[in-house]
mmCIF file with all atom_site columns, C-alpha atoms in Angstrom:
data_model
loop_
_atom_site.group_PDB
_atom_site.id
_atom_site.type_symbol
_atom_site.label_atom_id
_atom_site.label_alt_id
_atom_site.label_comp_id
_atom_site.label_asym_id
_atom_site.label_entity_id
_atom_site.label_seq_id
_atom_site.pdbx_PDB_ins_code
_atom_site.Cartn_x
_atom_site.Cartn_y
_atom_site.Cartn_z
_atom_site.occupancy
_atom_site.B_iso_or_equiv
_atom_site.pdbx_formal_charge
_atom_site.auth_seq_id
_atom_site.auth_comp_id
_atom_site.auth_asym_id
_atom_site.auth_atom_id
_atom_site.pdbx_PDB_model_num
ATOM 1  C CA . MET A 1 1  ? -206.360 -67.389  37.454 1.00 68.00 ? 1  MET A CA 1
ATOM 2  C CA . HIS A 1 2  ? -206.895 -70.494  35.357 1.00 76.00 ? 2  HIS A CA 1
ATOM 3  C CA . THR A 1 3  ? -209.957 -72.674  36.138 1.00 78.00 ? 3  THR A CA 1
ATOM 4  C CA . PRO A 1 4  ? -209.425 -76.415  35.388 1.00 79.00 ? 4  PRO A CA 1
ATOM 5  C CA . GLN A 1 5  ? -211.877 -77.836  32.909 1.00 79.00 ? 5  GLN A CA 1
ATOM 6  C CA . PRO A 1 6  ? -214.100 -80.574  34.433 1.00 78.00 ? 6  PRO A CA 1
ATOM 7  C CA . LYS A 1 7  ? -213.760 -83.987  32.860 1.00 76.00 ? 7  LYS A CA 1
ATOM 8  C CA . ARG A 1 8  ? -216.602 -84.916  30.572 1.00 77.00 ? 8  ARG A CA 1
ATOM 9  C CA . LEU A 1 9  ? -218.590 -87.921  31.775 1.00 76.00 ? 9  LEU A CA 1
ATOM 10 C CA . GLN A 1 10 ? -219.021 -90.663  29.250 1.00 79.00 ? 10 GLN A CA 1
ATOM 11 C CA . ALA A 1 11 ? -221.842 -93.154  29.410 1.00 80.00 ? 11 ALA A CA 1
ATOM 12 C CA . LEU A 1 12 ? -220.832 -96.774  29.669 1.00 84.00 ? 12 LEU A CA 1
ATOM 13 C CA . THR A 1 13 ? -222.301 -99.387  27.441 1.00 91.00 ? 13 THR A CA 1
ATOM 14 C CA . GLU A 1 14 ? -223.964 -102.252 29.231 1.00 91.00 ? 14 GLU A CA 1
ATOM 15 C CA . GLU A 1 15 ? -220.987 -104.537 28.273 1.00 90.00 ? 15 GLU A CA 1
ATOM 16 C CA . GLU A 1 16 ? -218.384 -102.078 29.527 1.00 91.00 ? 16 GLU A CA 1
ATOM 17 C CA . GLY A 1 17 ? -220.313 -101.666 32.835 1.00 89.00 ? 17 GLY A CA 1
ATOM 18 C CA . ARG A 1 18 ? -220.529 -105.423 33.181 1.00 90.00 ? 18 ARG A CA 1
ATOM 19 C CA . LEU A 1 19 ? -216.771 -105.885 32.593 1.00 91.00 ? 19 LEU A CA 1
ATOM 20 C CA . ARG A 1 20 ? -215.859 -103.112 35.006 1.00 90.00 ? 20 ARG A CA 1
ATOM 21 C CA . GLY A 1 21 ? -218.053 -104.793 37.588 1.00 91.00 ? 21 GLY A CA 1
ATOM 22 C CA . LEU A 1 22 ? -215.974 -108.010 37.144 1.00 92.00 ? 22 LEU A CA 1
ATOM 23 C CA . ALA A 1 23 ? -212.650 -106.076 37.273 1.00 93.00 ? 23 ALA A CA 1
ATOM 24 C CA . ARG A 1 24 ? -212.002 -106.575 41.002 1.00 90.00 ? 24 ARG A CA 1
ATOM 25 C CA . LYS A 1 25 ? -208.813 -108.069 42.293 1.00 88.00 ? 25 LYS A CA 1
ATOM 26 C CA . GLY A 1 26 ? -209.485 -111.540 43.660 1.00 90.00 ? 26 GLY A CA 1
ATOM 27 C CA . ARG A 1 27 ? -212.722 -111.948 41.756 1.00 91.00 ? 27 ARG A CA 1
ATOM 28 C CA . ARG A 1 28 ? -213.134 -115.429 40.104 1.00 91.00 ? 28 ARG A CA 1
ATOM 29 C CA . VAL A 1 29 ? -213.964 -115.271 36.414 1.00 89.00 ? 29 VAL A CA 1
ATOM 30 C CA . ARG A 1 30 ? -214.204 -117.748 33.565 1.00 89.00 ? 30 ARG A CA 1
ATOM 31 C CA . VAL A 1 31 ? -212.595 -116.691 30.290 1.00 87.00 ? 31 VAL A CA 1
ATOM 32 C CA . THR A 1 32 ? -213.500 -118.634 27.150 1.00 89.00 ? 32 THR A CA 1
ATOM 33 C CA . PHE A 1 33 ? -212.841 -118.272 23.474 1.00 89.00 ? 33 PHE A CA 1
ATOM 34 C CA . GLU A 1 34 ? -213.157 -120.457 20.403 1.00 92.00 ? 34 GLU A CA 1
ATOM 35 C CA . ALA A 1 35 ? -210.232 -121.218 18.187 1.00 94.00 ? 35 ALA A CA 1
ATOM 36 C CA . GLU A 1 36 ? -208.950 -123.702 15.654 1.00 94.00 ? 36 GLU A CA 1
ATOM 37 C CA . VAL A 1 37 ? -206.054 -126.037 16.504 1.00 95.00 ? 37 VAL A CA 1
ATOM 38 C CA . ALA A 1 38 ? -203.119 -125.058 14.333 1.00 96.00 ? 38 ALA A CA 1
ATOM 39 C CA . GLU A 1 39 ? -200.565 -127.327 16.044 1.00 96.00 ? 39 GLU A CA 1
ATOM 40 C CA . ALA A 1 40 ? -200.479 -129.795 18.940 1.00 95.00 ? 40 ALA A CA 1
ATOM 41 C CA . TRP A 1 41 ? -197.784 -131.846 20.557 1.00 93.00 ? 41 TRP A CA 1
ATOM 42 C CA . ILE A 1 42 ? -197.034 -133.774 23.731 1.00 92.00 ? 42 ILE A CA 1
ATOM 43 C CA . SER A 1 43 ? -194.383 -132.408 26.012 1.00 87.00 ? 43 SER A CA 1
ATOM 44 C CA . SER A 1 44 ? -192.826 -134.056 29.004 1.00 83.00 ? 44 SER A CA 1
ATOM 45 C CA . SER A 1 45 ? -191.185 -131.895 31.631 1.00 72.00 ? 45 SER A CA 1
ATOM 46 C CA . GLY A 1 46 ? -189.856 -133.578 34.755 1.00 69.00 ? 46 GLY A CA 1
ATOM 47 C CA . SER A 1 47 ? -192.256 -133.322 37.688 1.00 69.00 ? 47 SER A CA 1
ATOM 48 C CA . SER A 1 48 ? -195.251 -132.116 35.734 1.00 65.00 ? 48 SER A CA 1
ATOM 49 C CA . GLY A 1 49 ? -195.291 -135.193 33.559 1.00 78.00 ? 49 GLY A CA 1
ATOM 50 C CA . ARG A 1 50 ? -196.582 -135.443 29.998 1.00 85.00 ? 50 ARG A CA 1
ATOM 51 C CA . ARG A 1 51 ? -199.184 -133.007 28.740 1.00 87.00 ? 51 ARG A CA 1
ATOM 52 C CA . VAL A 1 52 ? -200.661 -131.869 25.457 1.00 91.00 ? 52 VAL A CA 1
ATOM 53 C CA . GLN A 1 53 ? -199.663 -128.395 24.241 1.00 93.00 ? 53 GLN A CA 1
ATOM 54 C CA . PHE A 1 54 ? -201.618 -126.451 21.535 1.00 94.00 ? 54 PHE A CA 1
ATOM 55 C CA . ILE A 1 55 ? -201.145 -123.501 19.296 1.00 96.00 ? 55 ILE A CA 1
ATOM 56 C CA . VAL A 1 56 ? -204.617 -122.287 18.303 1.00 96.00 ? 56 VAL A CA 1
ATOM 57 C CA . THR A 1 57 ? -205.803 -119.624 15.874 1.00 96.00 ? 57 THR A CA 1
ATOM 58 C CA . THR A 1 58 ? -208.788 -117.402 16.739 1.00 94.00 ? 58 THR A CA 1
ATOM 59 C CA . PRO A 1 59 ? -211.203 -116.167 14.048 1.00 94.00 ? 59 PRO A CA 1
ATOM 60 C CA . ASP A 1 60 ? -209.336 -112.820 13.862 1.00 96.00 ? 60 ASP A CA 1
ATOM 61 C CA . GLY A 1 61 ? -206.197 -114.669 12.806 1.00 96.00 ? 61 GLY A CA 1
ATOM 62 C CA . ARG A 1 62 ? -204.285 -114.382 16.051 1.00 96.00 ? 62 ARG A CA 1
ATOM 63 C CA . ARG A 1 63 ? -202.322 -117.368 17.332 1.00 97.00 ? 63 ARG A CA 1
ATOM 64 C CA . HIS A 1 64 ? -202.199 -118.298 20.990 1.00 94.00 ? 64 HIS A CA 1
ATOM 65 C CA . ILE A 1 65 ? -200.216 -120.953 22.958 1.00 93.00 ? 65 ILE A CA 1
ATOM 66 C CA . VAL A 1 66 ? -202.368 -123.054 25.225 1.00 92.00 ? 66 VAL A CA 1
ATOM 67 C CA . ASP A 1 67 ? -200.675 -124.999 28.009 1.00 88.00 ? 67 ASP A CA 1
ATOM 68 C CA . SER A 1 68 ? -203.080 -127.756 28.983 1.00 86.00 ? 68 SER A CA 1
ATOM 69 C CA . GLY A 1 69 ? -201.232 -128.126 32.301 1.00 84.00 ? 69 GLY A CA 1
ATOM 70 C CA . LEU A 1 70 ? -202.414 -124.746 33.665 1.00 86.00 ? 70 LEU A CA 1
ATOM 71 C CA . PRO A 1 71 ? -204.593 -125.126 36.789 1.00 85.00 ? 71 PRO A CA 1
ATOM 72 C CA . GLY A 1 72 ? -208.225 -124.490 36.117 1.00 85.00 ? 72 GLY A CA 1
ATOM 73 C CA . LEU A 1 73 ? -207.952 -124.745 32.296 1.00 87.00 ? 73 LEU A CA 1
ATOM 74 C CA . HIS A 1 74 ? -210.554 -126.814 30.558 1.00 87.00 ? 74 HIS A CA 1
ATOM 75 C CA . ILE A 1 75 ? -210.444 -127.530 26.794 1.00 88.00 ? 75 ILE A CA 1
ATOM 76 C CA . GLU A 1 76 ? -213.427 -129.018 24.913 1.00 89.00 ? 76 GLU A CA 1
ATOM 77 C CA . GLY A 1 77 ? -214.366 -129.574 21.268 1.00 90.00 ? 77 GLY A CA 1
ATOM 78 C CA . ALA A 1 78 ? -216.768 -127.205 19.543 1.00 84.00 ? 78 ALA A CA 1
ATOM 79 C CA . SER A 1 79 ? -220.152 -128.853 19.046 1.00 77.00 ? 79 SER A CA 1
ATOM 80 C CA . ASP A 1 80 ? -221.953 -126.588 16.589 1.00 68.00 ? 80 ASP A CA 1
ATOM 81 C CA . GLY A 1 81 ? -221.721 -129.161 13.867 1.00 59.00 ? 81 GLY A CA 1
ATOM 82 C CA . GLU A 1 82 ? -218.048 -128.268 13.396 1.00 53.00 ? 82 GLU A CA 1
ATOM 83 C CA . GLN A 1 83 ? -215.263 -130.793 13.057 1.00 51.00 ? 83 GLN A CA 1
ATOM 84 C CA . GLU A 1 84 ? -214.007 -132.196 16.306 1.00 45.00 ? 84 GLU A CA 1
#
Protein backbone atom coordinates (compact mmCIF):
# COMPACT_ATOMS: atom_id res chain seq x y z
CA MET A 1 0.00 0.00 0.00
CA HIS A 2 1.35 3.43 -0.97
CA THR A 3 1.12 6.18 1.63
CA PRO A 4 0.73 9.68 0.12
CA GLN A 5 3.45 12.11 1.09
CA PRO A 6 2.17 15.09 3.10
CA LYS A 7 2.67 18.50 1.51
CA ARG A 8 5.47 20.50 3.00
CA LEU A 9 4.31 23.70 4.63
CA GLN A 10 6.08 26.81 3.46
CA ALA A 11 6.28 29.93 5.61
CA LEU A 12 4.83 33.06 4.07
CA THR A 13 6.72 36.30 3.96
CA GLU A 14 4.93 39.23 5.57
CA GLU A 15 4.25 40.69 2.10
CA GLU A 16 2.83 37.43 0.75
CA GLY A 17 0.60 37.09 3.80
CA ARG A 18 -0.60 40.68 3.40
CA LEU A 19 -1.41 40.14 -0.30
CA ARG A 20 -3.23 36.87 0.40
CA GLY A 21 -5.31 38.71 2.98
CA LEU A 22 -6.36 41.20 0.29
CA ALA A 23 -7.15 38.49 -2.26
CA ARG A 24 -10.82 38.18 -1.48
CA LYS A 25 -13.48 38.55 -4.16
CA GLY A 26 -15.34 41.82 -3.70
CA ARG A 27 -12.57 43.40 -1.60
CA ARG A 28 -11.84 47.01 -2.57
CA VAL A 29 -8.16 47.69 -3.21
CA ARG A 30 -6.06 50.53 -4.61
CA VAL A 31 -3.38 49.58 -7.13
CA THR A 32 -0.67 52.14 -7.91
CA PHE A 33 2.52 52.16 -9.89
CA GLU A 34 4.89 54.80 -11.21
CA ALA A 35 5.73 55.03 -14.87
CA GLU A 36 7.00 57.45 -17.48
CA VAL A 37 4.66 58.69 -20.22
CA ALA A 38 5.88 57.28 -23.53
CA GLU A 39 2.94 58.48 -25.64
CA ALA A 40 -0.30 60.35 -25.05
CA TRP A 41 -3.21 61.31 -27.28
CA ILE A 42 -6.81 62.46 -27.08
CA SER A 43 -9.46 60.07 -28.31
CA SER A 44 -13.12 60.72 -28.90
CA SER A 45 -15.52 57.84 -28.91
CA GLY A 46 -19.20 58.59 -29.23
CA SER A 47 -21.03 58.56 -25.92
CA SER A 48 -17.92 58.56 -23.70
CA GLY A 49 -16.70 61.87 -25.16
CA ARG A 50 -13.09 62.96 -25.41
CA ARG A 51 -10.45 61.59 -23.07
CA VAL A 52 -6.69 61.37 -22.80
CA GLN A 53 -5.08 57.99 -23.45
CA PHE A 54 -1.54 57.09 -22.36
CA ILE A 55 1.11 54.52 -23.06
CA VAL A 56 3.47 54.44 -20.08
CA THR A 57 6.75 52.66 -19.43
CA THR A 58 7.49 51.24 -15.96
CA PRO A 59 11.05 51.14 -14.56
CA ASP A 60 11.39 47.47 -15.63
CA GLY A 61 10.86 48.53 -19.26
CA ARG A 62 7.31 47.21 -19.65
CA ARG A 63 4.78 49.33 -21.52
CA HIS A 64 1.14 49.64 -20.42
CA ILE A 65 -1.89 51.27 -21.99
CA VAL A 66 -3.78 53.50 -19.55
CA ASP A 67 -7.34 54.48 -20.41
CA SER A 68 -8.12 57.64 -18.44
CA GLY A 69 -11.84 56.94 -18.87
CA LEU A 70 -11.85 53.88 -16.60
CA PRO A 71 -14.04 54.37 -13.53
CA GLY A 72 -12.03 54.85 -10.35
CA LEU A 73 -8.75 55.60 -12.16
CA HIS A 74 -6.76 58.58 -10.87
CA ILE A 75 -3.57 59.78 -12.58
CA GLU A 76 -1.23 62.30 -10.99
CA GLY A 77 2.26 63.62 -11.63
CA ALA A 78 5.24 62.34 -9.65
CA SER A 79 6.44 64.92 -7.13
CA ASP A 80 9.85 63.61 -6.02
CA GLY A 81 11.63 66.43 -7.83
CA GLU A 82 11.01 64.61 -11.10
CA GLN A 83 9.78 66.28 -14.25
CA GLU A 84 6.04 66.81 -14.41
